[in-house]
Coordinates of C-alpha atoms in Angstrom, one line a residue:
M1 CA 65.6 -52.6 -41.8
S2 CA 63.0 -51.1 -39.4
K3 CA 64.3 -48.6 -36.8
I4 CA 61.5 -49.4 -34.4
R5 CA 61.8 -52.6 -32.3
I6 CA 60.2 -54.2 -29.3
L7 CA 62.2 -53.9 -26.1
P8 CA 63.2 -57.1 -24.3
E9 CA 60.9 -57.9 -21.3
Q10 CA 63.7 -57.5 -18.8
L11 CA 64.7 -54.1 -20.2
A12 CA 61.1 -52.9 -20.3
N13 CA 60.7 -53.9 -16.6
R14 CA 63.8 -51.9 -15.7
I15 CA 62.4 -48.8 -17.5
A16 CA 59.1 -49.3 -15.6
A17 CA 61.0 -49.6 -12.4
G18 CA 62.4 -46.1 -13.0
E19 CA 58.8 -44.9 -12.7
V20 CA 57.3 -47.2 -10.1
V21 CA 60.3 -47.7 -7.8
E22 CA 61.7 -44.3 -6.9
R23 CA 63.3 -45.3 -3.5
P24 CA 63.0 -48.1 -0.9
A25 CA 59.8 -46.5 0.4
S26 CA 58.2 -47.1 -3.0
V27 CA 58.9 -50.9 -2.6
V28 CA 57.4 -50.9 0.9
K29 CA 54.3 -49.0 -0.4
E30 CA 53.7 -51.5 -3.3
L31 CA 54.1 -54.5 -1.1
L32 CA 51.9 -53.2 1.7
E33 CA 49.1 -52.5 -0.8
N34 CA 49.4 -56.0 -2.1
S35 CA 49.2 -57.4 1.4
L36 CA 46.1 -55.3 2.2
D37 CA 44.5 -56.4 -1.1
A38 CA 45.1 -60.0 0.0
G39 CA 43.1 -59.4 3.2
A40 CA 46.0 -59.4 5.6
T41 CA 45.2 -58.6 9.2
R42 CA 48.9 -58.6 10.3
I43 CA 51.8 -57.2 8.4
E44 CA 55.4 -57.1 9.5
I45 CA 58.0 -55.0 7.7
E46 CA 61.8 -55.4 8.3
I47 CA 64.4 -53.3 6.8
E48 CA 68.2 -53.2 6.9
G49 CA 70.6 -50.6 5.4
S50 CA 67.8 -48.0 5.0
G51 CA 66.0 -50.6 2.8
T52 CA 68.7 -51.0 0.1
R53 CA 70.2 -54.1 1.8
L54 CA 67.0 -55.8 2.8
I55 CA 63.2 -55.2 2.7
R56 CA 61.1 -58.0 4.1
V57 CA 57.3 -57.8 4.2
L58 CA 55.4 -60.7 5.9
D59 CA 51.6 -60.9 5.9
N60 CA 48.9 -63.4 6.8
G61 CA 46.8 -62.8 3.7
E62 CA 45.2 -65.3 1.4
G63 CA 48.6 -66.3 -0.2
M64 CA 49.3 -67.6 -3.7
D65 CA 49.8 -71.0 -5.4
E66 CA 52.7 -71.8 -7.6
D67 CA 51.0 -70.7 -10.9
D68 CA 49.9 -67.3 -9.4
M69 CA 53.4 -66.8 -8.0
L70 CA 54.9 -67.2 -11.5
L71 CA 52.2 -65.1 -13.2
C72 CA 52.7 -62.2 -10.8
L73 CA 56.3 -61.9 -12.2
E74 CA 54.9 -61.2 -15.6
R75 CA 54.4 -57.6 -16.6
H76 CA 50.8 -56.6 -16.3
G77 CA 49.9 -59.8 -14.6
T78 CA 47.0 -58.9 -12.3
S79 CA 43.9 -60.4 -10.7
K80 CA 42.3 -57.0 -10.1
I81 CA 40.9 -56.0 -13.5
T82 CA 39.7 -57.8 -16.5
D83 CA 38.0 -55.2 -18.8
N84 CA 37.4 -51.5 -19.3
H85 CA 34.6 -51.4 -16.8
D86 CA 36.9 -52.7 -14.0
L87 CA 39.4 -50.0 -14.9
A88 CA 36.8 -47.3 -14.6
A89 CA 35.8 -48.4 -11.1
I90 CA 38.9 -49.6 -9.2
S91 CA 38.3 -50.7 -5.6
S92 CA 41.6 -52.3 -4.9
L93 CA 44.9 -50.7 -4.1
G94 CA 47.0 -52.5 -6.7
F95 CA 45.7 -53.2 -10.2
R96 CA 48.3 -52.7 -13.0
G97 CA 50.5 -55.7 -12.4
E98 CA 53.7 -53.6 -12.8
A99 CA 55.1 -53.4 -9.3
I100 CA 56.4 -56.9 -8.7
P101 CA 58.2 -57.4 -12.0
S102 CA 59.6 -53.8 -11.8
I103 CA 60.9 -54.4 -8.3
G104 CA 62.3 -57.8 -9.3
S105 CA 64.2 -56.3 -12.2
V106 CA 66.3 -54.1 -9.9
S107 CA 66.9 -56.4 -6.9
R108 CA 67.4 -60.0 -5.7
M109 CA 63.8 -61.0 -4.9
T110 CA 62.5 -64.0 -3.0
I111 CA 58.7 -64.8 -2.7
T112 CA 57.4 -67.3 -0.3
S113 CA 53.7 -68.0 -0.1
R114 CA 51.1 -70.6 1.0
L115 CA 47.4 -70.8 0.6
P116 CA 45.3 -71.4 3.8
D117 CA 44.2 -74.9 2.8
S118 CA 47.5 -76.1 1.4
P119 CA 50.0 -78.2 3.5
L120 CA 53.0 -76.7 1.7
G121 CA 53.9 -73.4 0.1
H122 CA 56.2 -72.4 -2.7
R123 CA 59.3 -70.2 -3.0
V124 CA 60.4 -68.3 -6.1
V125 CA 63.9 -66.8 -6.4
L126 CA 64.8 -64.1 -8.9
D127 CA 68.1 -62.4 -9.5
Y128 CA 67.6 -59.0 -11.2
G129 CA 64.7 -60.2 -13.3
R130 CA 66.0 -63.7 -14.0
L131 CA 64.1 -66.6 -12.6
I132 CA 66.6 -68.8 -10.6
K133 CA 64.4 -71.5 -9.1
V134 CA 61.0 -72.5 -7.9
H135 CA 60.4 -75.1 -5.2
E136 CA 58.1 -76.3 -2.5
I137 CA 58.7 -75.3 1.1
G138 CA 57.1 -75.5 4.5
C139 CA 55.9 -72.0 5.6
S140 CA 53.1 -70.2 7.4
R141 CA 50.0 -69.0 5.7
G142 CA 50.3 -65.8 3.7
T143 CA 53.2 -64.3 1.7
I144 CA 56.7 -63.2 2.4
F145 CA 58.6 -60.8 0.1
E146 CA 62.3 -60.4 0.5
I147 CA 64.0 -57.7 -1.5
R148 CA 67.8 -57.7 -1.2
N149 CA 70.4 -55.4 -2.7
L150 CA 67.9 -52.9 -4.2
F151 CA 69.3 -51.0 -7.2
G152 CA 72.3 -53.3 -7.2
N153 CA 72.3 -53.4 -11.0
T154 CA 71.6 -49.7 -11.4
P155 CA 74.3 -47.9 -9.3
A156 CA 73.2 -44.5 -10.7
R157 CA 69.8 -44.9 -9.0
R158 CA 71.4 -45.9 -5.7
K159 CA 73.8 -42.9 -6.0
F160 CA 70.9 -40.5 -6.0
L161 CA 69.2 -41.8 -2.9
R162 CA 69.2 -39.6 0.2
T163 CA 70.8 -40.3 3.5
S164 CA 69.9 -43.4 5.5
K165 CA 67.8 -41.3 7.9
T166 CA 65.8 -39.7 5.1
E167 CA 65.1 -43.0 3.4
E168 CA 64.1 -44.6 6.6
A169 CA 61.8 -41.7 7.4
H170 CA 60.0 -42.1 4.0
I171 CA 59.5 -45.8 4.9
E172 CA 58.0 -44.9 8.3
E173 CA 55.7 -42.4 6.6
V174 CA 54.3 -45.2 4.3
V175 CA 53.7 -47.5 7.2
K176 CA 52.0 -44.8 9.2
N177 CA 49.7 -43.8 6.3
Y178 CA 48.5 -47.3 5.8
A179 CA 48.2 -47.9 9.6
L180 CA 45.6 -45.1 9.4
A181 CA 44.0 -46.5 6.3
A182 CA 43.6 -50.0 7.8
P183 CA 42.9 -49.5 11.5
T184 CA 42.0 -53.1 12.2
T185 CA 45.3 -54.4 10.8
T186 CA 48.4 -54.9 12.9
F187 CA 51.5 -53.2 11.5
I188 CA 55.0 -53.8 12.9
L189 CA 58.1 -52.1 11.5
R190 CA 61.6 -53.2 12.4
K191 CA 64.8 -51.5 11.5
D192 CA 68.0 -53.5 11.8
Q193 CA 66.1 -56.0 14.0
R194 CA 64.9 -53.3 16.3
E195 CA 61.1 -52.6 16.5
I196 CA 60.4 -48.9 15.9
L197 CA 56.7 -48.9 15.1
H198 CA 53.9 -51.2 16.4
F199 CA 50.2 -50.6 15.8
A200 CA 48.0 -53.3 17.3
D201 CA 44.8 -54.3 15.6
N202 CA 42.8 -53.4 18.8
Q203 CA 44.2 -49.9 18.9
A204 CA 41.6 -47.1 18.4
L205 CA 42.1 -45.0 15.3
A206 CA 42.4 -41.8 17.3
D207 CA 45.1 -43.4 19.5
R208 CA 47.0 -44.4 16.4
L209 CA 47.0 -40.8 15.1
Q210 CA 48.1 -39.5 18.5
D211 CA 51.0 -41.9 18.5
I212 CA 52.0 -41.0 15.0
L213 CA 51.8 -37.2 15.6
H214 CA 53.3 -37.5 19.2
Y215 CA 50.3 -35.5 20.4
Q216 CA 48.2 -36.5 23.4
G217 CA 45.7 -33.7 23.6
P218 CA 42.1 -33.7 22.4
L219 CA 41.4 -34.2 18.7
L220 CA 38.7 -32.8 16.5
E221 CA 36.7 -35.7 15.1
V222 CA 35.6 -35.1 11.5
G223 CA 32.9 -37.4 10.2
T224 CA 29.6 -37.3 8.4
A225 CA 27.7 -38.7 5.5
A226 CA 27.0 -36.2 2.7
E227 CA 23.4 -36.5 1.7
H228 CA 23.7 -33.6 -0.7
Y229 CA 26.5 -35.1 -2.8
H230 CA 25.4 -37.4 -5.6
C231 CA 27.7 -38.7 -8.3
G232 CA 25.0 -40.0 -10.6
H233 CA 26.0 -43.7 -10.3
A234 CA 24.1 -46.6 -8.8
S235 CA 26.9 -48.3 -6.9
A236 CA 27.5 -48.0 -3.2
I237 CA 30.8 -47.0 -1.7
P238 CA 32.9 -50.0 -0.6
G239 CA 33.3 -49.8 3.2
S240 CA 31.2 -46.7 3.4
C241 CA 29.2 -45.4 6.3
G242 CA 26.1 -47.3 5.1
T243 CA 24.4 -44.2 3.7
G244 CA 23.2 -45.8 0.5
P245 CA 24.2 -45.6 -3.1
S246 CA 26.5 -42.9 -4.5
M247 CA 27.2 -41.3 -1.1
A248 CA 30.4 -39.6 -0.2
C249 CA 31.7 -40.1 3.3
V250 CA 34.3 -38.0 5.1
H251 CA 36.0 -39.1 8.3
G252 CA 39.1 -38.3 10.2
Y253 CA 40.7 -36.5 13.1
L254 CA 42.4 -33.1 13.2
L255 CA 44.6 -31.5 15.8
P256 CA 43.1 -28.3 17.3
P257 CA 44.0 -25.2 15.4
E258 CA 46.6 -24.0 18.0
A259 CA 48.5 -27.3 17.3
S260 CA 48.7 -26.7 13.5
V261 CA 52.0 -27.0 11.7
A262 CA 54.1 -24.7 9.5
G263 CA 54.0 -25.6 5.8
S264 CA 51.6 -28.0 4.1
A265 CA 52.9 -31.4 5.2
G266 CA 50.9 -31.8 8.4
I267 CA 47.8 -33.6 7.0
R268 CA 47.6 -37.2 5.7
L269 CA 45.0 -37.9 3.0
L270 CA 43.3 -41.2 2.2
V271 CA 40.9 -41.8 -0.6
N272 CA 39.1 -45.1 -0.6
G273 CA 41.9 -46.6 1.6
R274 CA 44.7 -45.2 -0.6
A275 CA 47.3 -42.8 0.7
V276 CA 47.4 -39.9 -1.8
R277 CA 48.6 -36.3 -2.3
D278 CA 45.9 -33.9 -3.4
R279 CA 45.9 -30.1 -3.1
L280 CA 42.2 -29.8 -3.5
I281 CA 41.5 -31.9 -0.3
V282 CA 44.2 -30.0 1.7
H283 CA 42.7 -26.7 0.6
A284 CA 39.2 -27.8 1.5
V285 CA 40.3 -28.8 5.0
A286 CA 42.1 -25.5 5.5
E287 CA 39.0 -23.7 4.1
G288 CA 36.9 -25.4 6.8
L289 CA 39.3 -24.0 9.5
R290 CA 39.8 -20.6 7.7
S291 CA 39.2 -18.3 10.6
F292 CA 40.9 -20.6 13.1
L293 CA 44.3 -21.0 11.5
M294 CA 47.1 -18.4 11.9
K295 CA 48.7 -17.2 8.8
G296 CA 51.4 -19.6 7.5
R297 CA 50.0 -22.5 9.4
S298 CA 48.3 -25.6 8.0
P299 CA 46.0 -28.2 9.5
A300 CA 47.4 -31.4 11.0
G301 CA 45.8 -34.8 11.3
F302 CA 44.3 -37.1 8.7
I303 CA 41.2 -37.1 6.5
H304 CA 39.7 -40.3 4.9
L305 CA 37.4 -39.6 1.9
R306 CA 35.3 -42.5 0.6
L307 CA 33.7 -42.1 -2.8
P308 CA 32.1 -44.5 -5.3
P309 CA 35.0 -46.0 -7.3
E310 CA 33.6 -44.5 -10.5
D311 CA 34.2 -41.0 -9.1
V312 CA 37.9 -41.5 -8.6
D313 CA 40.6 -41.9 -11.3
V314 CA 43.6 -43.5 -9.7
N315 CA 45.4 -44.2 -12.9
V316 CA 46.9 -40.8 -13.5
H317 CA 50.3 -41.2 -11.8
P318 CA 53.0 -43.9 -12.1
T319 CA 53.1 -44.4 -8.3
K320 CA 49.3 -44.0 -7.9
Q321 CA 50.0 -41.2 -5.3
E322 CA 47.9 -38.6 -7.2
I323 CA 44.3 -39.0 -8.2
R324 CA 41.7 -37.1 -10.2
L325 CA 38.2 -36.6 -8.7
H326 CA 35.0 -36.2 -10.7
N327 CA 32.9 -33.2 -9.6
S328 CA 35.8 -31.9 -7.6
Q329 CA 34.0 -28.6 -6.6
A330 CA 31.2 -30.6 -4.9
I331 CA 33.7 -32.7 -3.0
H332 CA 35.7 -29.5 -2.0
Q333 CA 32.5 -28.0 -0.6
L334 CA 31.6 -31.3 1.2
I335 CA 35.0 -31.5 2.9
S336 CA 35.1 -27.9 3.9
Q337 CA 31.6 -27.9 5.4
T338 CA 32.3 -31.2 7.2
V339 CA 35.4 -29.7 8.8
E340 CA 33.6 -26.5 9.7
Q341 CA 30.8 -28.6 11.4
A342 CA 33.4 -30.5 13.3
M343 CA 34.9 -27.3 14.6
Q344 CA 31.5 -26.1 15.7
E345 CA 30.9 -29.3 17.5
H346 CA 34.3 -29.0 19.1
Q347 CA 33.3 -25.5 20.2
R348 CA 30.1 -26.8 21.9
K349 CA 32.0 -29.5 23.8
S350 CA 34.7 -27.1 24.9
Q351 CA 32.0 -24.6 25.9
G352 CA 30.2 -27.1 28.1
A353 CA 33.5 -28.2 29.8
I354 CA 34.7 -24.6 30.4
F355 CA 31.6 -22.7 31.4
R356 CA 29.5 -25.6 32.8
I357 CA 26.2 -23.8 32.0
R358 CA 23.1 -24.7 30.0
P359 CA 22.8 -22.6 26.9
L360 CA 19.9 -20.2 26.7
Q361 CA 16.7 -21.7 25.3
D362 CA 15.1 -20.4 22.1
Q363 CA 18.0 -18.1 21.4
Q364 CA 18.9 -17.9 17.8
S365 CA 22.3 -16.2 18.3
P366 CA 24.4 -15.3 21.3
P367 CA 24.7 -11.7 22.6
V368 CA 27.8 -10.1 21.3
P369 CA 29.6 -7.3 23.2
P370 CA 30.6 -4.3 21.3
A371 CA 33.8 -2.3 21.5
M372 CA 34.3 -1.3 25.1
V373 CA 36.3 1.7 26.2
P374 CA 36.9 1.8 29.9
A375 CA 36.6 5.0 31.8
P376 CA 39.7 6.6 33.2
P377 CA 40.4 5.7 36.9
A378 CA 39.1 8.0 39.6
D379 CA 41.6 10.5 41.0
N380 CA 41.8 8.7 44.3
Q381 CA 42.4 5.3 42.8
Q382 CA 45.6 3.8 44.1
P383 CA 48.0 2.3 41.6
A384 CA 48.1 -1.5 41.5
L385 CA 51.1 -3.0 43.4
S386 CA 51.2 -5.9 41.0
R387 CA 50.3 -6.5 37.4
L388 CA 47.7 -9.1 38.5
A389 CA 45.2 -6.6 39.8
P390 CA 42.1 -7.4 41.9
L391 CA 38.9 -6.5 40.2
K392 CA 36.5 -3.7 41.3
K393 CA 33.0 -4.9 41.7
A394 CA 30.2 -3.1 39.8
V395 CA 26.7 -3.7 38.5
P396 CA 26.7 -6.4 35.8
A397 CA 26.3 -5.3 32.3
A398 CA 24.7 -6.8 29.2
F399 CA 24.9 -6.2 25.5
N400 CA 22.4 -5.6 22.7
C401 CA 22.8 -8.6 20.4
E402 CA 21.2 -7.2 17.3
Q403 CA 23.5 -4.2 16.7
G404 CA 26.4 -5.0 19.0
L405 CA 25.9 -1.7 20.8
Q406 CA 26.8 -1.4 24.4
T407 CA 24.1 -1.2 27.0
A408 CA 24.1 -1.3 30.7
E409 CA 21.6 -1.8 33.5
P410 CA 20.7 1.2 35.6
E411 CA 23.3 1.9 38.2
P412 CA 23.1 3.4 41.7
P413 CA 23.7 7.2 41.7
D414 CA 27.1 6.7 43.3
A415 CA 28.3 4.1 40.9
P416 CA 31.4 5.0 38.9
A417 CA 31.1 5.6 35.2
L418 CA 32.6 2.4 33.9
I419 CA 31.9 3.0 30.2
T420 CA 33.0 6.0 28.2
P421 CA 30.5 6.3 25.3
H422 CA 31.8 7.0 21.8
P423 CA 30.4 10.0 20.0
G424 CA 27.2 9.1 18.3
R425 CA 26.9 5.7 19.9
Q426 CA 23.4 4.6 20.8
H427 CA 22.7 3.1 24.2
K428 CA 19.7 0.9 25.0
L429 CA 18.6 -1.0 28.0
P430 CA 18.9 -4.8 27.5
A431 CA 15.7 -6.7 26.9
A432 CA 16.9 -9.5 29.1
S433 CA 20.0 -10.5 31.0
V434 CA 22.2 -13.4 30.0
T435 CA 22.9 -16.7 31.8
G436 CA 25.9 -16.6 34.1
H437 CA 29.2 -17.9 32.8
G438 CA 29.9 -20.1 35.9
L439 CA 33.5 -18.9 36.4
K440 CA 35.1 -17.2 39.3
V441 CA 37.0 -14.2 38.1
I442 CA 40.1 -13.8 40.2
G443 CA 42.3 -11.2 38.5
H444 CA 43.3 -9.1 35.5
Y445 CA 46.9 -9.4 34.4
D446 CA 48.7 -6.7 32.4
N447 CA 45.3 -5.3 31.4
L448 CA 45.1 -8.0 28.8
Y449 CA 44.6 -11.4 30.4
I450 CA 41.6 -12.4 32.5
F451 CA 42.3 -15.0 35.2
C452 CA 39.4 -17.3 36.2
Q453 CA 38.9 -20.3 38.4
S454 CA 36.8 -23.0 36.7
A455 CA 34.2 -25.2 38.4
D456 CA 36.7 -28.1 38.6
G457 CA 39.4 -26.0 40.3
G458 CA 41.4 -25.4 37.2
L459 CA 42.8 -22.1 36.0
L460 CA 41.5 -20.4 32.8
V461 CA 43.4 -17.5 31.2
V462 CA 41.4 -15.4 28.6
D463 CA 43.0 -12.9 26.1
Q464 CA 40.4 -10.1 26.3
H465 CA 41.3 -8.7 22.9
A466 CA 41.2 -12.0 21.0
A467 CA 38.0 -13.0 22.8
H468 CA 36.2 -9.8 21.9
E469 CA 37.6 -9.8 18.4
R470 CA 36.0 -13.2 17.7
L471 CA 32.7 -12.2 19.1
L472 CA 32.6 -9.0 17.1
F473 CA 33.7 -10.9 13.9
E474 CA 30.8 -13.4 14.2
N475 CA 28.3 -10.6 14.8
L476 CA 29.6 -8.5 11.9
K477 CA 29.5 -11.6 9.6
K478 CA 26.0 -12.4 10.6
Q479 CA 24.9 -8.8 9.9
F480 CA 26.6 -8.8 6.6
L481 CA 25.1 -12.1 5.5
Q482 CA 21.6 -10.8 6.6
G483 CA 22.0 -7.8 4.4
H484 CA 23.6 -4.8 6.1
I485 CA 26.0 -4.1 9.0
A486 CA 24.6 -1.5 11.5
S487 CA 25.8 1.9 10.4
Q488 CA 26.2 5.3 12.1
T489 CA 25.4 8.5 10.2
L490 CA 28.1 11.1 10.6
L491 CA 27.0 14.5 11.9
F492 CA 29.8 16.1 9.8
P493 CA 30.3 14.1 6.5
V494 CA 33.9 13.6 5.5
T495 CA 35.2 14.4 2.0
I496 CA 38.0 12.3 0.5
E497 CA 39.9 12.2 -2.8
L498 CA 40.3 8.9 -4.6
S499 CA 42.7 7.8 -7.4
I500 CA 41.3 6.4 -10.7
A501 CA 42.1 2.9 -9.6
E502 CA 40.4 3.5 -6.2
S503 CA 37.3 5.0 -7.9
E504 CA 37.0 1.9 -10.1
C505 CA 37.4 -0.4 -7.1
L506 CA 34.7 1.5 -5.3
A507 CA 32.3 1.3 -8.2
H508 CA 33.0 -2.4 -8.7
H509 CA 32.5 -3.3 -5.0
A510 CA 29.9 -0.7 -4.1
A511 CA 27.3 -3.2 -3.0
E512 CA 29.6 -5.0 -0.6
I513 CA 31.0 -1.7 0.8
N514 CA 27.4 -0.5 1.4
R515 CA 26.5 -3.8 3.2
M516 CA 29.5 -3.2 5.4
G517 CA 27.8 -0.1 6.9
F518 CA 29.4 2.6 4.7
E519 CA 27.4 5.3 2.8
I520 CA 29.5 6.8 0.1
R521 CA 28.3 9.5 -2.3
E522 CA 29.9 11.0 -5.3
F523 CA 30.8 14.7 -4.9
G524 CA 32.1 15.3 -8.4
G525 CA 35.4 14.4 -10.2
S526 CA 37.5 12.3 -7.9
S527 CA 35.9 13.6 -4.7
F528 CA 33.6 11.4 -2.6
I529 CA 31.6 12.0 0.6
I530 CA 31.5 9.5 3.5
A531 CA 28.1 10.0 5.0
A532 CA 28.0 6.9 7.3
I533 CA 30.4 4.3 8.7
P534 CA 29.9 1.0 10.6
A535 CA 28.6 1.8 14.1
M536 CA 31.1 -0.4 15.9
A537 CA 33.9 1.7 14.4
G538 CA 32.5 5.1 15.4
H539 CA 35.7 6.0 17.3
R540 CA 37.9 5.7 14.2
H541 CA 38.6 8.4 11.6
P542 CA 36.1 7.8 8.8
G543 CA 38.5 8.5 5.9
E544 CA 41.2 6.3 7.4
L545 CA 38.8 3.5 8.0
F546 CA 37.2 3.6 4.6
L547 CA 40.6 3.7 2.7
D548 CA 41.8 0.8 4.8
I549 CA 38.8 -1.3 3.8
L550 CA 38.9 -0.1 0.1
S551 CA 42.6 -1.2 -0.1
K552 CA 41.6 -4.8 0.8
F553 CA 39.1 -4.9 -2.1
S554 CA 41.9 -4.0 -4.6
G555 CA 42.7 -6.8 -6.9
A556 CA 39.6 -8.8 -6.0
G557 CA 37.9 -10.6 -8.9
S558 CA 34.3 -10.2 -10.0
A559 CA 33.2 -13.5 -8.5
S560 CA 32.0 -14.7 -11.8
S561 CA 33.6 -18.2 -11.3
A562 CA 33.5 -20.6 -8.5
E563 CA 37.2 -20.1 -7.7
E564 CA 36.7 -16.3 -7.7
K565 CA 33.7 -16.6 -5.4
K566 CA 35.7 -18.7 -3.0
N567 CA 38.5 -16.1 -3.0
Q568 CA 36.1 -13.3 -2.5
G569 CA 34.6 -15.1 0.5
A570 CA 38.1 -15.3 2.0
M571 CA 38.7 -11.6 1.2
L572 CA 35.4 -10.5 2.9
D573 CA 36.2 -12.6 6.0
D574 CA 39.6 -10.9 6.1
I575 CA 38.0 -7.4 5.9
L576 CA 35.4 -8.2 8.6
A577 CA 38.2 -9.7 10.8
S578 CA 40.2 -6.4 10.3
M579 CA 37.1 -4.4 11.3
A580 CA 36.6 -6.6 14.4
C581 CA 40.2 -6.3 15.4
K582 CA 40.1 -2.5 15.2
G583 CA 36.8 -2.3 17.1
A584 CA 37.6 -4.8 19.9
I585 CA 38.9 -3.9 23.3
K586 CA 42.7 -3.6 23.2
A587 CA 45.6 -4.8 25.3
G588 CA 46.0 -2.2 28.0
D589 CA 42.3 -1.4 28.4
E590 CA 41.4 -1.8 32.0
L591 CA 38.1 -3.6 32.3
Q592 CA 35.8 -3.5 35.3
T593 CA 34.0 -6.5 36.8
R594 CA 30.8 -6.0 34.9
E595 CA 32.6 -5.7 31.6
I596 CA 34.5 -8.9 32.2
D597 CA 31.3 -10.7 33.2
A598 CA 29.6 -9.5 30.0
L599 CA 32.5 -10.7 27.9
L600 CA 32.6 -14.1 29.6
N601 CA 28.8 -14.4 29.4
S602 CA 28.9 -13.8 25.6
M603 CA 31.7 -16.4 25.2
A604 CA 29.7 -18.9 27.2
Q605 CA 26.8 -18.6 24.7
A606 CA 28.7 -17.9 21.4
Q607 CA 28.7 -20.5 18.7
L608 CA 32.4 -19.9 18.0
F609 CA 34.7 -18.5 20.6
S610 CA 38.0 -20.3 21.0
H611 CA 40.1 -18.4 18.5
C612 CA 40.2 -14.9 17.1
P613 CA 39.4 -14.7 13.4
H614 CA 43.2 -14.5 12.7
G615 CA 43.7 -17.9 14.3
R616 CA 45.2 -16.9 17.7
P617 CA 43.8 -18.8 20.7
V618 CA 41.5 -16.9 22.9
L619 CA 42.0 -18.9 26.1
K620 CA 44.4 -21.4 27.8
Q621 CA 43.3 -23.9 30.4
F622 CA 45.5 -25.3 33.2
T623 CA 44.1 -28.2 35.3
A624 CA 44.4 -28.3 39.0
A625 CA 46.6 -31.4 38.6
E626 CA 49.0 -29.5 36.3
I627 CA 49.3 -26.6 38.7
K628 CA 50.0 -29.0 41.6
K629 CA 52.6 -30.7 39.5
W630 CA 54.4 -27.4 38.9
F631 CA 55.0 -27.1 42.7
Y632 CA 55.6 -30.9 43.3
R633 CA 52.4 -31.3 45.3
S634 CA 50.7 -34.6 45.3

């Protein structure tokens, strides 16, 4: 007698339920997807007992007749696909026909449904996979699923569920994700007859996200059509931005970098309307915000990626929560560039709101102030009575934007020496002065924070080190990409000894190190001569600076693959950020009025200015209304 036999249908459904129905939230997800596929514009979800006692999902979709209601109970009964071509280009959320029979096999399920043009609907009752009865009934248009006593016939499954709060939180997450995926659909979630979520169909998508994240500040809108991405197919994207065949469209909203979250669970991902988990997309978003996120923080918000159905394989996971993307590297680049562009646009809007100035015309890049070292105070200078010190007026200064070297306009003979030049630093007169920043500088706190009054009467606090660090970083990065960072030849070259590993690292990354402004020569054996260093770091010990930079190159790949090139780009940014940090003005450096003006002028015209390259915010705004509220003034 044969050992292999075909499993009974009911047992096969229970096995499938073990893959499809992990917890009550899985049931809600499958039923929500069916409702959206049916064209519902209003979906109500009711749960009791964390979803194990009751899950009821009501929608106003197209409904089903009696025959379809019975067929949907059969395993692999589906209206979504008919042949291999349909499976290769799935545009619906559900398609396998496993969810309803699987759910029905582990619960007491009732389905009530009516077509729009039918006077009566029908009701089907199942008891753990056994059909109990089918009858006509008066009901509203659409479909109602009632799932009672979930996992009642599989107590081991129910035993491994989490606490009620945890299971309810998972259900809430499912509803929130699809509220973002279908912004024109009303979603209502009730728990034990108490409404806990309500997203109206006329609510803006950004408002939905703010409600979900409990965040009421400004959002970064991410959205563009990618003309450079082409998948090679002739079909257009369903619901795309109207950009033509085979276009990829990215849209979403992100919280500003300072509102990022710890860990990696802060961003919700949608692909063609489906809520998914995908590390590649998360990494691409983080890559777009690479120099704006603090270490250990992750972006928060949501991203919706629309692709031709042929470019997405959604049939790689039992619960359809993971996908496989064709040409994933092109999609990664598209998303990261789109997020980067969104951040740049956010910078421009913030710049206009803060500084209230018109950018310089025909200026390819903003002037960038170099490292500034304030002069020691005069002997007769009185110590400040408070840490918020008034500023001494002086002649405005400007900065050379090409090399980042400090320059100043001629001063009166009796003007104090506000800048102490570094040895070997070049000084040039500026070709032209920069546009005013439009702020009223009112104080300098703790020799670190610059206090300004904005045009609308608000208070602006600027971290001088973080601000200067970002400006230096952008200037160094520009010089590096253009070929070479400005260097300074040493009057007395420095000799250093390198280990075998360090010598190999130097040989491997000689081109990058040379482009960073270093000139290193072999001296014989393990000895090397440092003949030049980056000009902006002229005040640092050459050997210490070089060994610090060399250590960051250790372990870097050869950039022979796309992944290694990506990692090397992050490493180079990290090195340039470190150089900028060491070259920027420090906490405790006392700046004079002209130095502060020069710093604010550069911020007012920089393309990126709001965060230092390590992700710390550069400034903080307080509106006049907020300040009045602190003191209970109307």
